[in-house]
Amino acid sequence: MFPLRFFLFSLLALPTHGVVYQAPAPTAAVHEAAVPTGTPIAGNYTGHFRPQIHFSPPVGFMNDPNGLFRDASGTYHLYYQYNPTAVVAGNQHWGHATSTDLYHWTNQPIALFPHLNVTGIFTGSIVIDVNNTSGFFPNQTNGVVAIYTGDGSDDENQRLAFSTDDGFTFEQFSGNPVLAIGSRAFRDPKVIRHKETRMWVMSVAFANDRAIGFFTSPNLRDWTHASSFTFHVIGDVYECPNMLPVPLLEEDGSVHETVDLLWISINPGAPLGGSISQYFPGHFNGTHFTAVDEEIRLADFGKDNYATQFWYGVDGDPLEGGALSIAWASNAQYANDVPTGPEGWRSSMSLPRRNFLKNDADIGWTLVSNPFDLGPVIGAELASNDSLANGILVAQGGVNESDANTGTFVIAVNITNINSSTLRDDAAVTFTISSSSSGETLKARQNLSGNHSLVLDRSNTRAFTNSGFNPRIETELVFSDEWDMVMTIDRSVWEVFVLGGKRSATLLYFPEGILDRVEVATEGLDGQTQVSVRINELNGTWRVESTA
Ligand SMILES: *[C@@H]1O[C@H](CO)[C@@H](O)[C@H](O)[C@H]1NC(C)=O
Ligand SMILES: *[C@@H]1O[C@H](CO)[C@@H](O)[C@H](O)[C@H]1NC(C)=O
Ligand SMILES: *[C@@H]1O[C@H](CO)[C@@H](O)[C@H](O)[C@H]1NC(C)=O
Ligand SMILES: *[C@@H]1O[C@H](CO)[C@@H](O)[C@H](O)[C@H]1NC(C)=O
Ligand SMILES: *[C@@H]1O[C@H](CO)[C@@H](O)[C@H](O)[C@H]1NC(C)=O
Ligand SMILES: *[C@@H]1O[C@H](CO)[C@@H](O)[C@H](O)[C@H]1NC(C)=O
Ligand SMILES: *[C@@H]1O[C@H](CO)[C@@H](O)[C@H](O)[C@H]1NC(C)=O
Ligand SMILES: *[C@@H]1O[C@H](CO)[C@@H](O)[C@H](O)[C@H]1NC(C)=O
Ligand SMILES: *[C@@H]1O[C@H](CO)[C@@H](O)[C@H](O)[C@H]1NC(C)=O
Ligand SMILES: *[C@@H]1O[C@H](CO)[C@@H](O)[C@H](O)[C@H]1NC(C)=O
Ligand SMILES: *[C@@H]1O[C@H](CO)[C@@H](O)[C@H](O)[C@H]1NC(C)=O
Ligand SMILES: *[C@@H]1O[C@H](CO)[C@@H](O)[C@H](O)[C@H]1NC(C)=O
């Protein structure tokens, strides 16, 4: 949950803002009349800025992903921090959607509503209680338990809600809260099953103390504080911790064991401003998490990736092919202000990602993140060239905004046989994604000589101006004779994955004209360098929903 109170202060400090969220006083009302129960809210996904393969809410404001789990039938569940009644943060519910491929989503009825003593249903997680440790399930082995932060007027505490129908409808536990310490900044429980100790383990943020608490429980109802992780260098407030085993990727690409990962979302206090995530590889021994070192590692070198959550599988194991995650693709600095509001919605999720940890020969411990299988959304190949040394490849996509594939691309580039002693100083690969109607551009440039800097530039997109909206992001990459990238473009969400996913970035962009043309160029290369480029459309997944 990103801190609404911080938001409130920053909004109050800015007289130009018209909308300030006021938390309603606690009442016995189960839900507001304006918020539908038992039926999904209809969405219109045709808007100019609407992502076509990313998840965004049907209407209203979305922030953190919550309660991610995969049920026994293989359906992925995504819940999310949701304000169904306005396009700014507040009035937090858990929205809900389901998918079998993580790209084609079905919006479901809202799952959790504010209720007696809880004015906001804040961030949390879900587990499947196969062994009925909670005692909530008279007659089944697929009971679903949500563990969330209940936000009241002067307290944040952890509460349970349970579902006997695979997570579609929930009942509040009568013994709530199950964990309360009288703090206004104690939130975002992420629970996993710890196999070695046969206990449930909760990571939860002591947000303002910049510490992560680990609590253990045999039954999800009774929690014991085991330890706190207090290392702090960056970030003013800690939120949305996740701690879980993640597959260890060996240098040869094989996987034989897991390493524990502690993930901490920080907001504010990101090096680029606002919110971002930090992670620590390490080991959790049942009570304490010990990081391998005290390095600062950011999960994303862009600006718009926050509040990551990892999916809980049927047996609590990391899912095959990497631990699966999704993040909120925005930044708390301007999430309430982005220009999608007039279309009736704000915020989308990142692409779903497969994650590994690797102790890399070049850069040491790193997260390796790649898009979850894009196969179900790969559209027509627009252009490709497998020997594009010192050449230009151009792809013109559709220009009709009503077409779900317009403004969506995936660009893949492999460069091999890079010989630093024979490249020109200006050797580079450049990307220009442009609008044929407005001339606006997104640009990226990777230096293949010299400093190996990678620049992502959204400065020439004109539909949004905000002092926090960094126009350019620059990072330096470490590589020798090979470089590769997968880049996705989706109306207003830009993601790049470089060096096999060892680095990745998420950036929002808001152009007046839809970006419909891609140009990839290389320069300064020698005769040996091999460059392979492929540009495809992405098949939008939301039009069925919009006409439903
Ligand atoms: C859907 O949204 C678009 C863009 O905001 C708007 O132009 C269109 O009228 C909407 N369609 C319906 C059926 O509401
Ligand atoms: C709601 O809060 C009041 C005041 O703290 C308390 O007496 C009551 O038991 C709570 N009810 C529930 C259902 O949590
Ligand atoms: C459920 O109980 C069985 C038998 O004791 C055990 O092997 C399994 O790990 C348990 N699973 C969970 C998720 O608790
Ligand atoms: C679950 O636990 C409750 C409380 O102990 C018990 O009444 C119920 O029979 C159990 N259900 C199953 C399926 O074991
Ligand atoms: C429990 O499960 C059995 C077998 O599926 C079924 O016959 C019975 O009606 C169920 N009882 C309840 C209370 O759901
Ligand atoms: C877990 O680690 C802590 C801190 O290093 C240590 O005090 C504790 O004894 C360890 N527990 C086990 C079971 O090894
Ligand atoms: C994407 O759409 C095109 C055109 O409708 C279709 O031919 C192709 O099969 C689709 N791709 C996938 C993965 O469904
Ligand atoms: C690929 O690009 C190179 C360099 O511009 C060009 O010479 C070649 O003709 C292109 N190949 C194809 C198949 O278009
Ligand atoms: C754009 O696409 C829509 C839906 O396919 C179609 O109705 C409309 O005529 C198209 N407009 C243009 C200018 O081609
Ligand atoms: C790189 O280029 C230099 C100069 O031509 C050459 O001596 C060297 O063998 C090349 N290295 C590789 C790995 O091809
Ligand atoms: C690399 O990239 C930066 C930023 O785009 C640029 O200023 C610099 O001249 C480039 N070349 C080298 C050799 O670093
Ligand atoms: C890049 O290399 C990977 C791994 O060999 C391959 O799967 C992919 O198709 C290649 N992409 C391009 C554009 O050549």
PDB file of C-alpha atoms in Angstrom, residues 273-359:
ATOM      1  CA  GLY A 273      12.630  10.377  -6.697  1.00  0.00           C
ATOM      2  CA  GLY A 274       9.423   8.886  -5.328  1.00  0.00           C
ATOM      3  CA  SER A 275       9.017   5.128  -5.253  1.00  0.00           C
ATOM      4  CA  ILE A 276      11.071   2.101  -6.353  1.00  0.00           C
ATOM      5  CA  SER A 277      11.991  -1.378  -5.099  1.00  0.00           C
ATOM      6  CA  GLN A 278      15.180  -2.631  -3.487  1.00  0.00           C
ATOM      7  CA  TYR A 279      16.113  -6.286  -3.006  1.00  0.00           C
ATOM      8  CA  PHE A 280      18.519  -8.446  -1.020  1.00  0.00           C
ATOM      9  CA  PRO A 281      19.595 -11.997  -1.887  1.00  0.00           C
ATOM     10  CA  GLY A 282      20.215 -13.978   1.283  1.00  0.00           C
ATOM     11  CA  HIS A 283      19.061 -16.756   3.545  1.00  0.00           C
ATOM     12  CA  PHE A 284      16.072 -17.080   5.852  1.00  0.00           C
ATOM     13  CA  ASN A 285      16.598 -19.715   8.530  1.00  0.00           C
ATOM     14  CA  GLY A 286      13.058 -19.838   9.885  1.00  0.00           C
ATOM     15  CA  THR A 287      13.402 -16.787  12.091  1.00  0.00           C
ATOM     16  CA  HIS A 288      16.076 -14.452  10.677  1.00  0.00           C
ATOM     17  CA  PHE A 289      16.920 -13.192   7.216  1.00  0.00           C
ATOM     18  CA  THR A 290      20.646 -12.684   6.545  1.00  0.00           C
ATOM     19  CA  ALA A 291      21.554 -10.788   3.370  1.00  0.00           C
ATOM     20  CA  VAL A 292      24.618 -11.862   1.366  1.00  0.00           C
ATOM     21  CA  ASP A 293      25.965  -8.309   1.656  1.00  0.00           C
ATOM     22  CA  GLU A 294      24.882  -4.710   2.188  1.00  0.00           C
ATOM     23  CA  GLU A 295      24.914  -3.608  -1.461  1.00  0.00           C
ATOM     24  CA  ILE A 296      22.116  -1.380  -2.737  1.00  0.00           C
ATOM     25  CA  ARG A 297      20.383  -3.229  -5.570  1.00  0.00           C
ATOM     26  CA  LEU A 298      17.390  -1.681  -7.275  1.00  0.00           C
ATOM     27  CA  ALA A 299      14.988  -3.957  -9.084  1.00  0.00           C
ATOM     28  CA  ASP A 300      14.382  -1.525 -11.931  1.00  0.00           C
ATOM     29  CA  PHE A 301      16.474   1.323 -13.320  1.00  0.00           C
ATOM     30  CA  GLY A 302      13.399   3.187 -14.590  1.00  0.00           C
ATOM     31  CA  LYS A 303      11.037   5.340 -12.607  1.00  0.00           C
ATOM     32  CA  ASP A 304       7.720   3.517 -12.763  1.00  0.00           C
ATOM     33  CA  ASN A 305       7.942   0.170 -11.030  1.00  0.00           C
ATOM     34  CA  TYR A 306       6.746  -0.244  -7.453  1.00  0.00           C
ATOM     35  CA  ALA A 307       5.023  -2.492  -4.911  1.00  0.00           C
ATOM     36  CA  THR A 308       6.017  -5.769  -6.588  1.00  0.00           C
ATOM     37  CA  GLN A 309       4.305  -8.897  -5.317  1.00  0.00           C
ATOM     38  CA  PHE A 310       5.148 -12.525  -6.033  1.00  0.00           C
ATOM     39  CA  TRP A 311       2.588 -15.216  -6.849  1.00  0.00           C
ATOM     40  CA  TYR A 312       1.804 -17.939  -4.367  1.00  0.00           C
ATOM     41  CA  GLY A 313       1.563 -21.373  -6.049  1.00  0.00           C
ATOM     42  CA  VAL A 314      -0.620 -24.295  -5.119  1.00  0.00           C
ATOM     43  CA  ASP A 315       2.043 -25.885  -2.925  1.00  0.00           C
ATOM     44  CA  GLY A 316       3.804 -22.665  -1.996  1.00  0.00           C
ATOM     45  CA  ASP A 317       6.837 -23.393  -4.167  1.00  0.00           C
ATOM     46  CA  PRO A 318       8.371 -20.890  -6.550  1.00  0.00           C
ATOM     47  CA  LEU A 319       6.621 -21.607  -9.798  1.00  0.00           C
ATOM     48  CA  GLU A 320       8.365 -23.524 -12.510  1.00  0.00           C
ATOM     49  CA  GLY A 321      10.432 -21.246 -14.700  1.00  0.00           C
ATOM     50  CA  GLY A 322      11.168 -18.669 -12.052  1.00  0.00           C
ATOM     51  CA  ALA A 323       9.357 -16.877  -9.263  1.00  0.00           C
ATOM     52  CA  LEU A 324       6.491 -14.995 -10.833  1.00  0.00           C
ATOM     53  CA  SER A 325       5.813 -11.342 -10.028  1.00  0.00           C
ATOM     54  CA  ILE A 326       3.989  -8.229 -11.130  1.00  0.00           C
ATOM     55  CA  ALA A 327       4.449  -4.601 -10.092  1.00  0.00           C
ATOM     56  CA  TRP A 328       2.459  -1.392 -10.092  1.00  0.00           C
ATOM     57  CA  ALA A 329       3.724   0.545 -13.117  1.00  0.00           C
ATOM     58  CA  SER A 330       3.678   4.018 -11.676  1.00  0.00           C
ATOM     59  CA  ASN A 331       5.369   6.342  -9.222  1.00  0.00           C
ATOM     60  CA  ALA A 332       3.673   7.748  -6.126  1.00  0.00           C
ATOM     61  CA  GLN A 333       5.065  11.190  -7.073  1.00  0.00           C
ATOM     62  CA  TYR A 334       2.569  11.594  -9.916  1.00  0.00           C
ATOM     63  CA  ALA A 335       0.256   8.571  -9.924  1.00  0.00           C
ATOM     64  CA  ASN A 336      -2.733  10.785  -9.047  1.00  0.00           C
ATOM     65  CA  ASP A 337      -1.946  13.218 -11.861  1.00  0.00           C
ATOM     66  CA  VAL A 338      -1.188  11.201 -15.004  1.00  0.00           C
ATOM     67  CA  PRO A 339      -3.390  12.267 -17.941  1.00  0.00           C
ATOM     68  CA  THR A 340      -5.407   9.035 -18.167  1.00  0.00           C
ATOM     69  CA  GLY A 341      -7.899  10.433 -15.629  1.00  0.00           C
ATOM     70  CA  PRO A 342     -10.256  11.846 -18.294  1.00  0.00           C
ATOM     71  CA  GLU A 343     -10.460   8.315 -19.768  1.00  0.00           C
ATOM     72  CA  GLY A 344     -11.886   7.220 -16.396  1.00  0.00           C
ATOM     73  CA  TRP A 345      -8.958   5.177 -15.039  1.00  0.00           C
ATOM     74  CA  ARG A 346      -5.471   5.583 -13.591  1.00  0.00           C
ATOM     75  CA  SER A 347      -2.540   3.141 -13.333  1.00  0.00           C
ATOM     76  CA  SER A 348      -1.591  -0.132 -14.947  1.00  0.00           C
ATOM     77  CA  MET A 349       0.454  -3.092 -13.803  1.00  0.00           C
ATOM     78  CA  SER A 350       3.859  -3.949 -15.243  1.00  0.00           C
ATOM     79  CA  LEU A 351       4.274  -6.998 -17.444  1.00  0.00           C
ATOM     80  CA  PRO A 352       4.203 -10.208 -15.418  1.00  0.00           C
ATOM     81  CA  ARG A 353       7.817 -11.264 -14.862  1.00  0.00           C
ATOM     82  CA  ARG A 354       9.762 -14.461 -14.300  1.00  0.00           C
ATOM     83  CA  ASN A 355      12.501 -13.888 -11.740  1.00  0.00           C
ATOM     84  CA  PHE A 356      15.699 -15.684 -10.793  1.00  0.00           C
ATOM     85  CA  LEU A 357      18.659 -14.719  -8.656  1.00  0.00           C
ATOM     86  CA  LYS A 358      22.124 -15.112 -10.126  1.00  0.00           C
ATOM     87  CA  ASN A 359      25.635 -14.660  -8.770  1.00  0.00           C
TER      88      ASN A 359
END
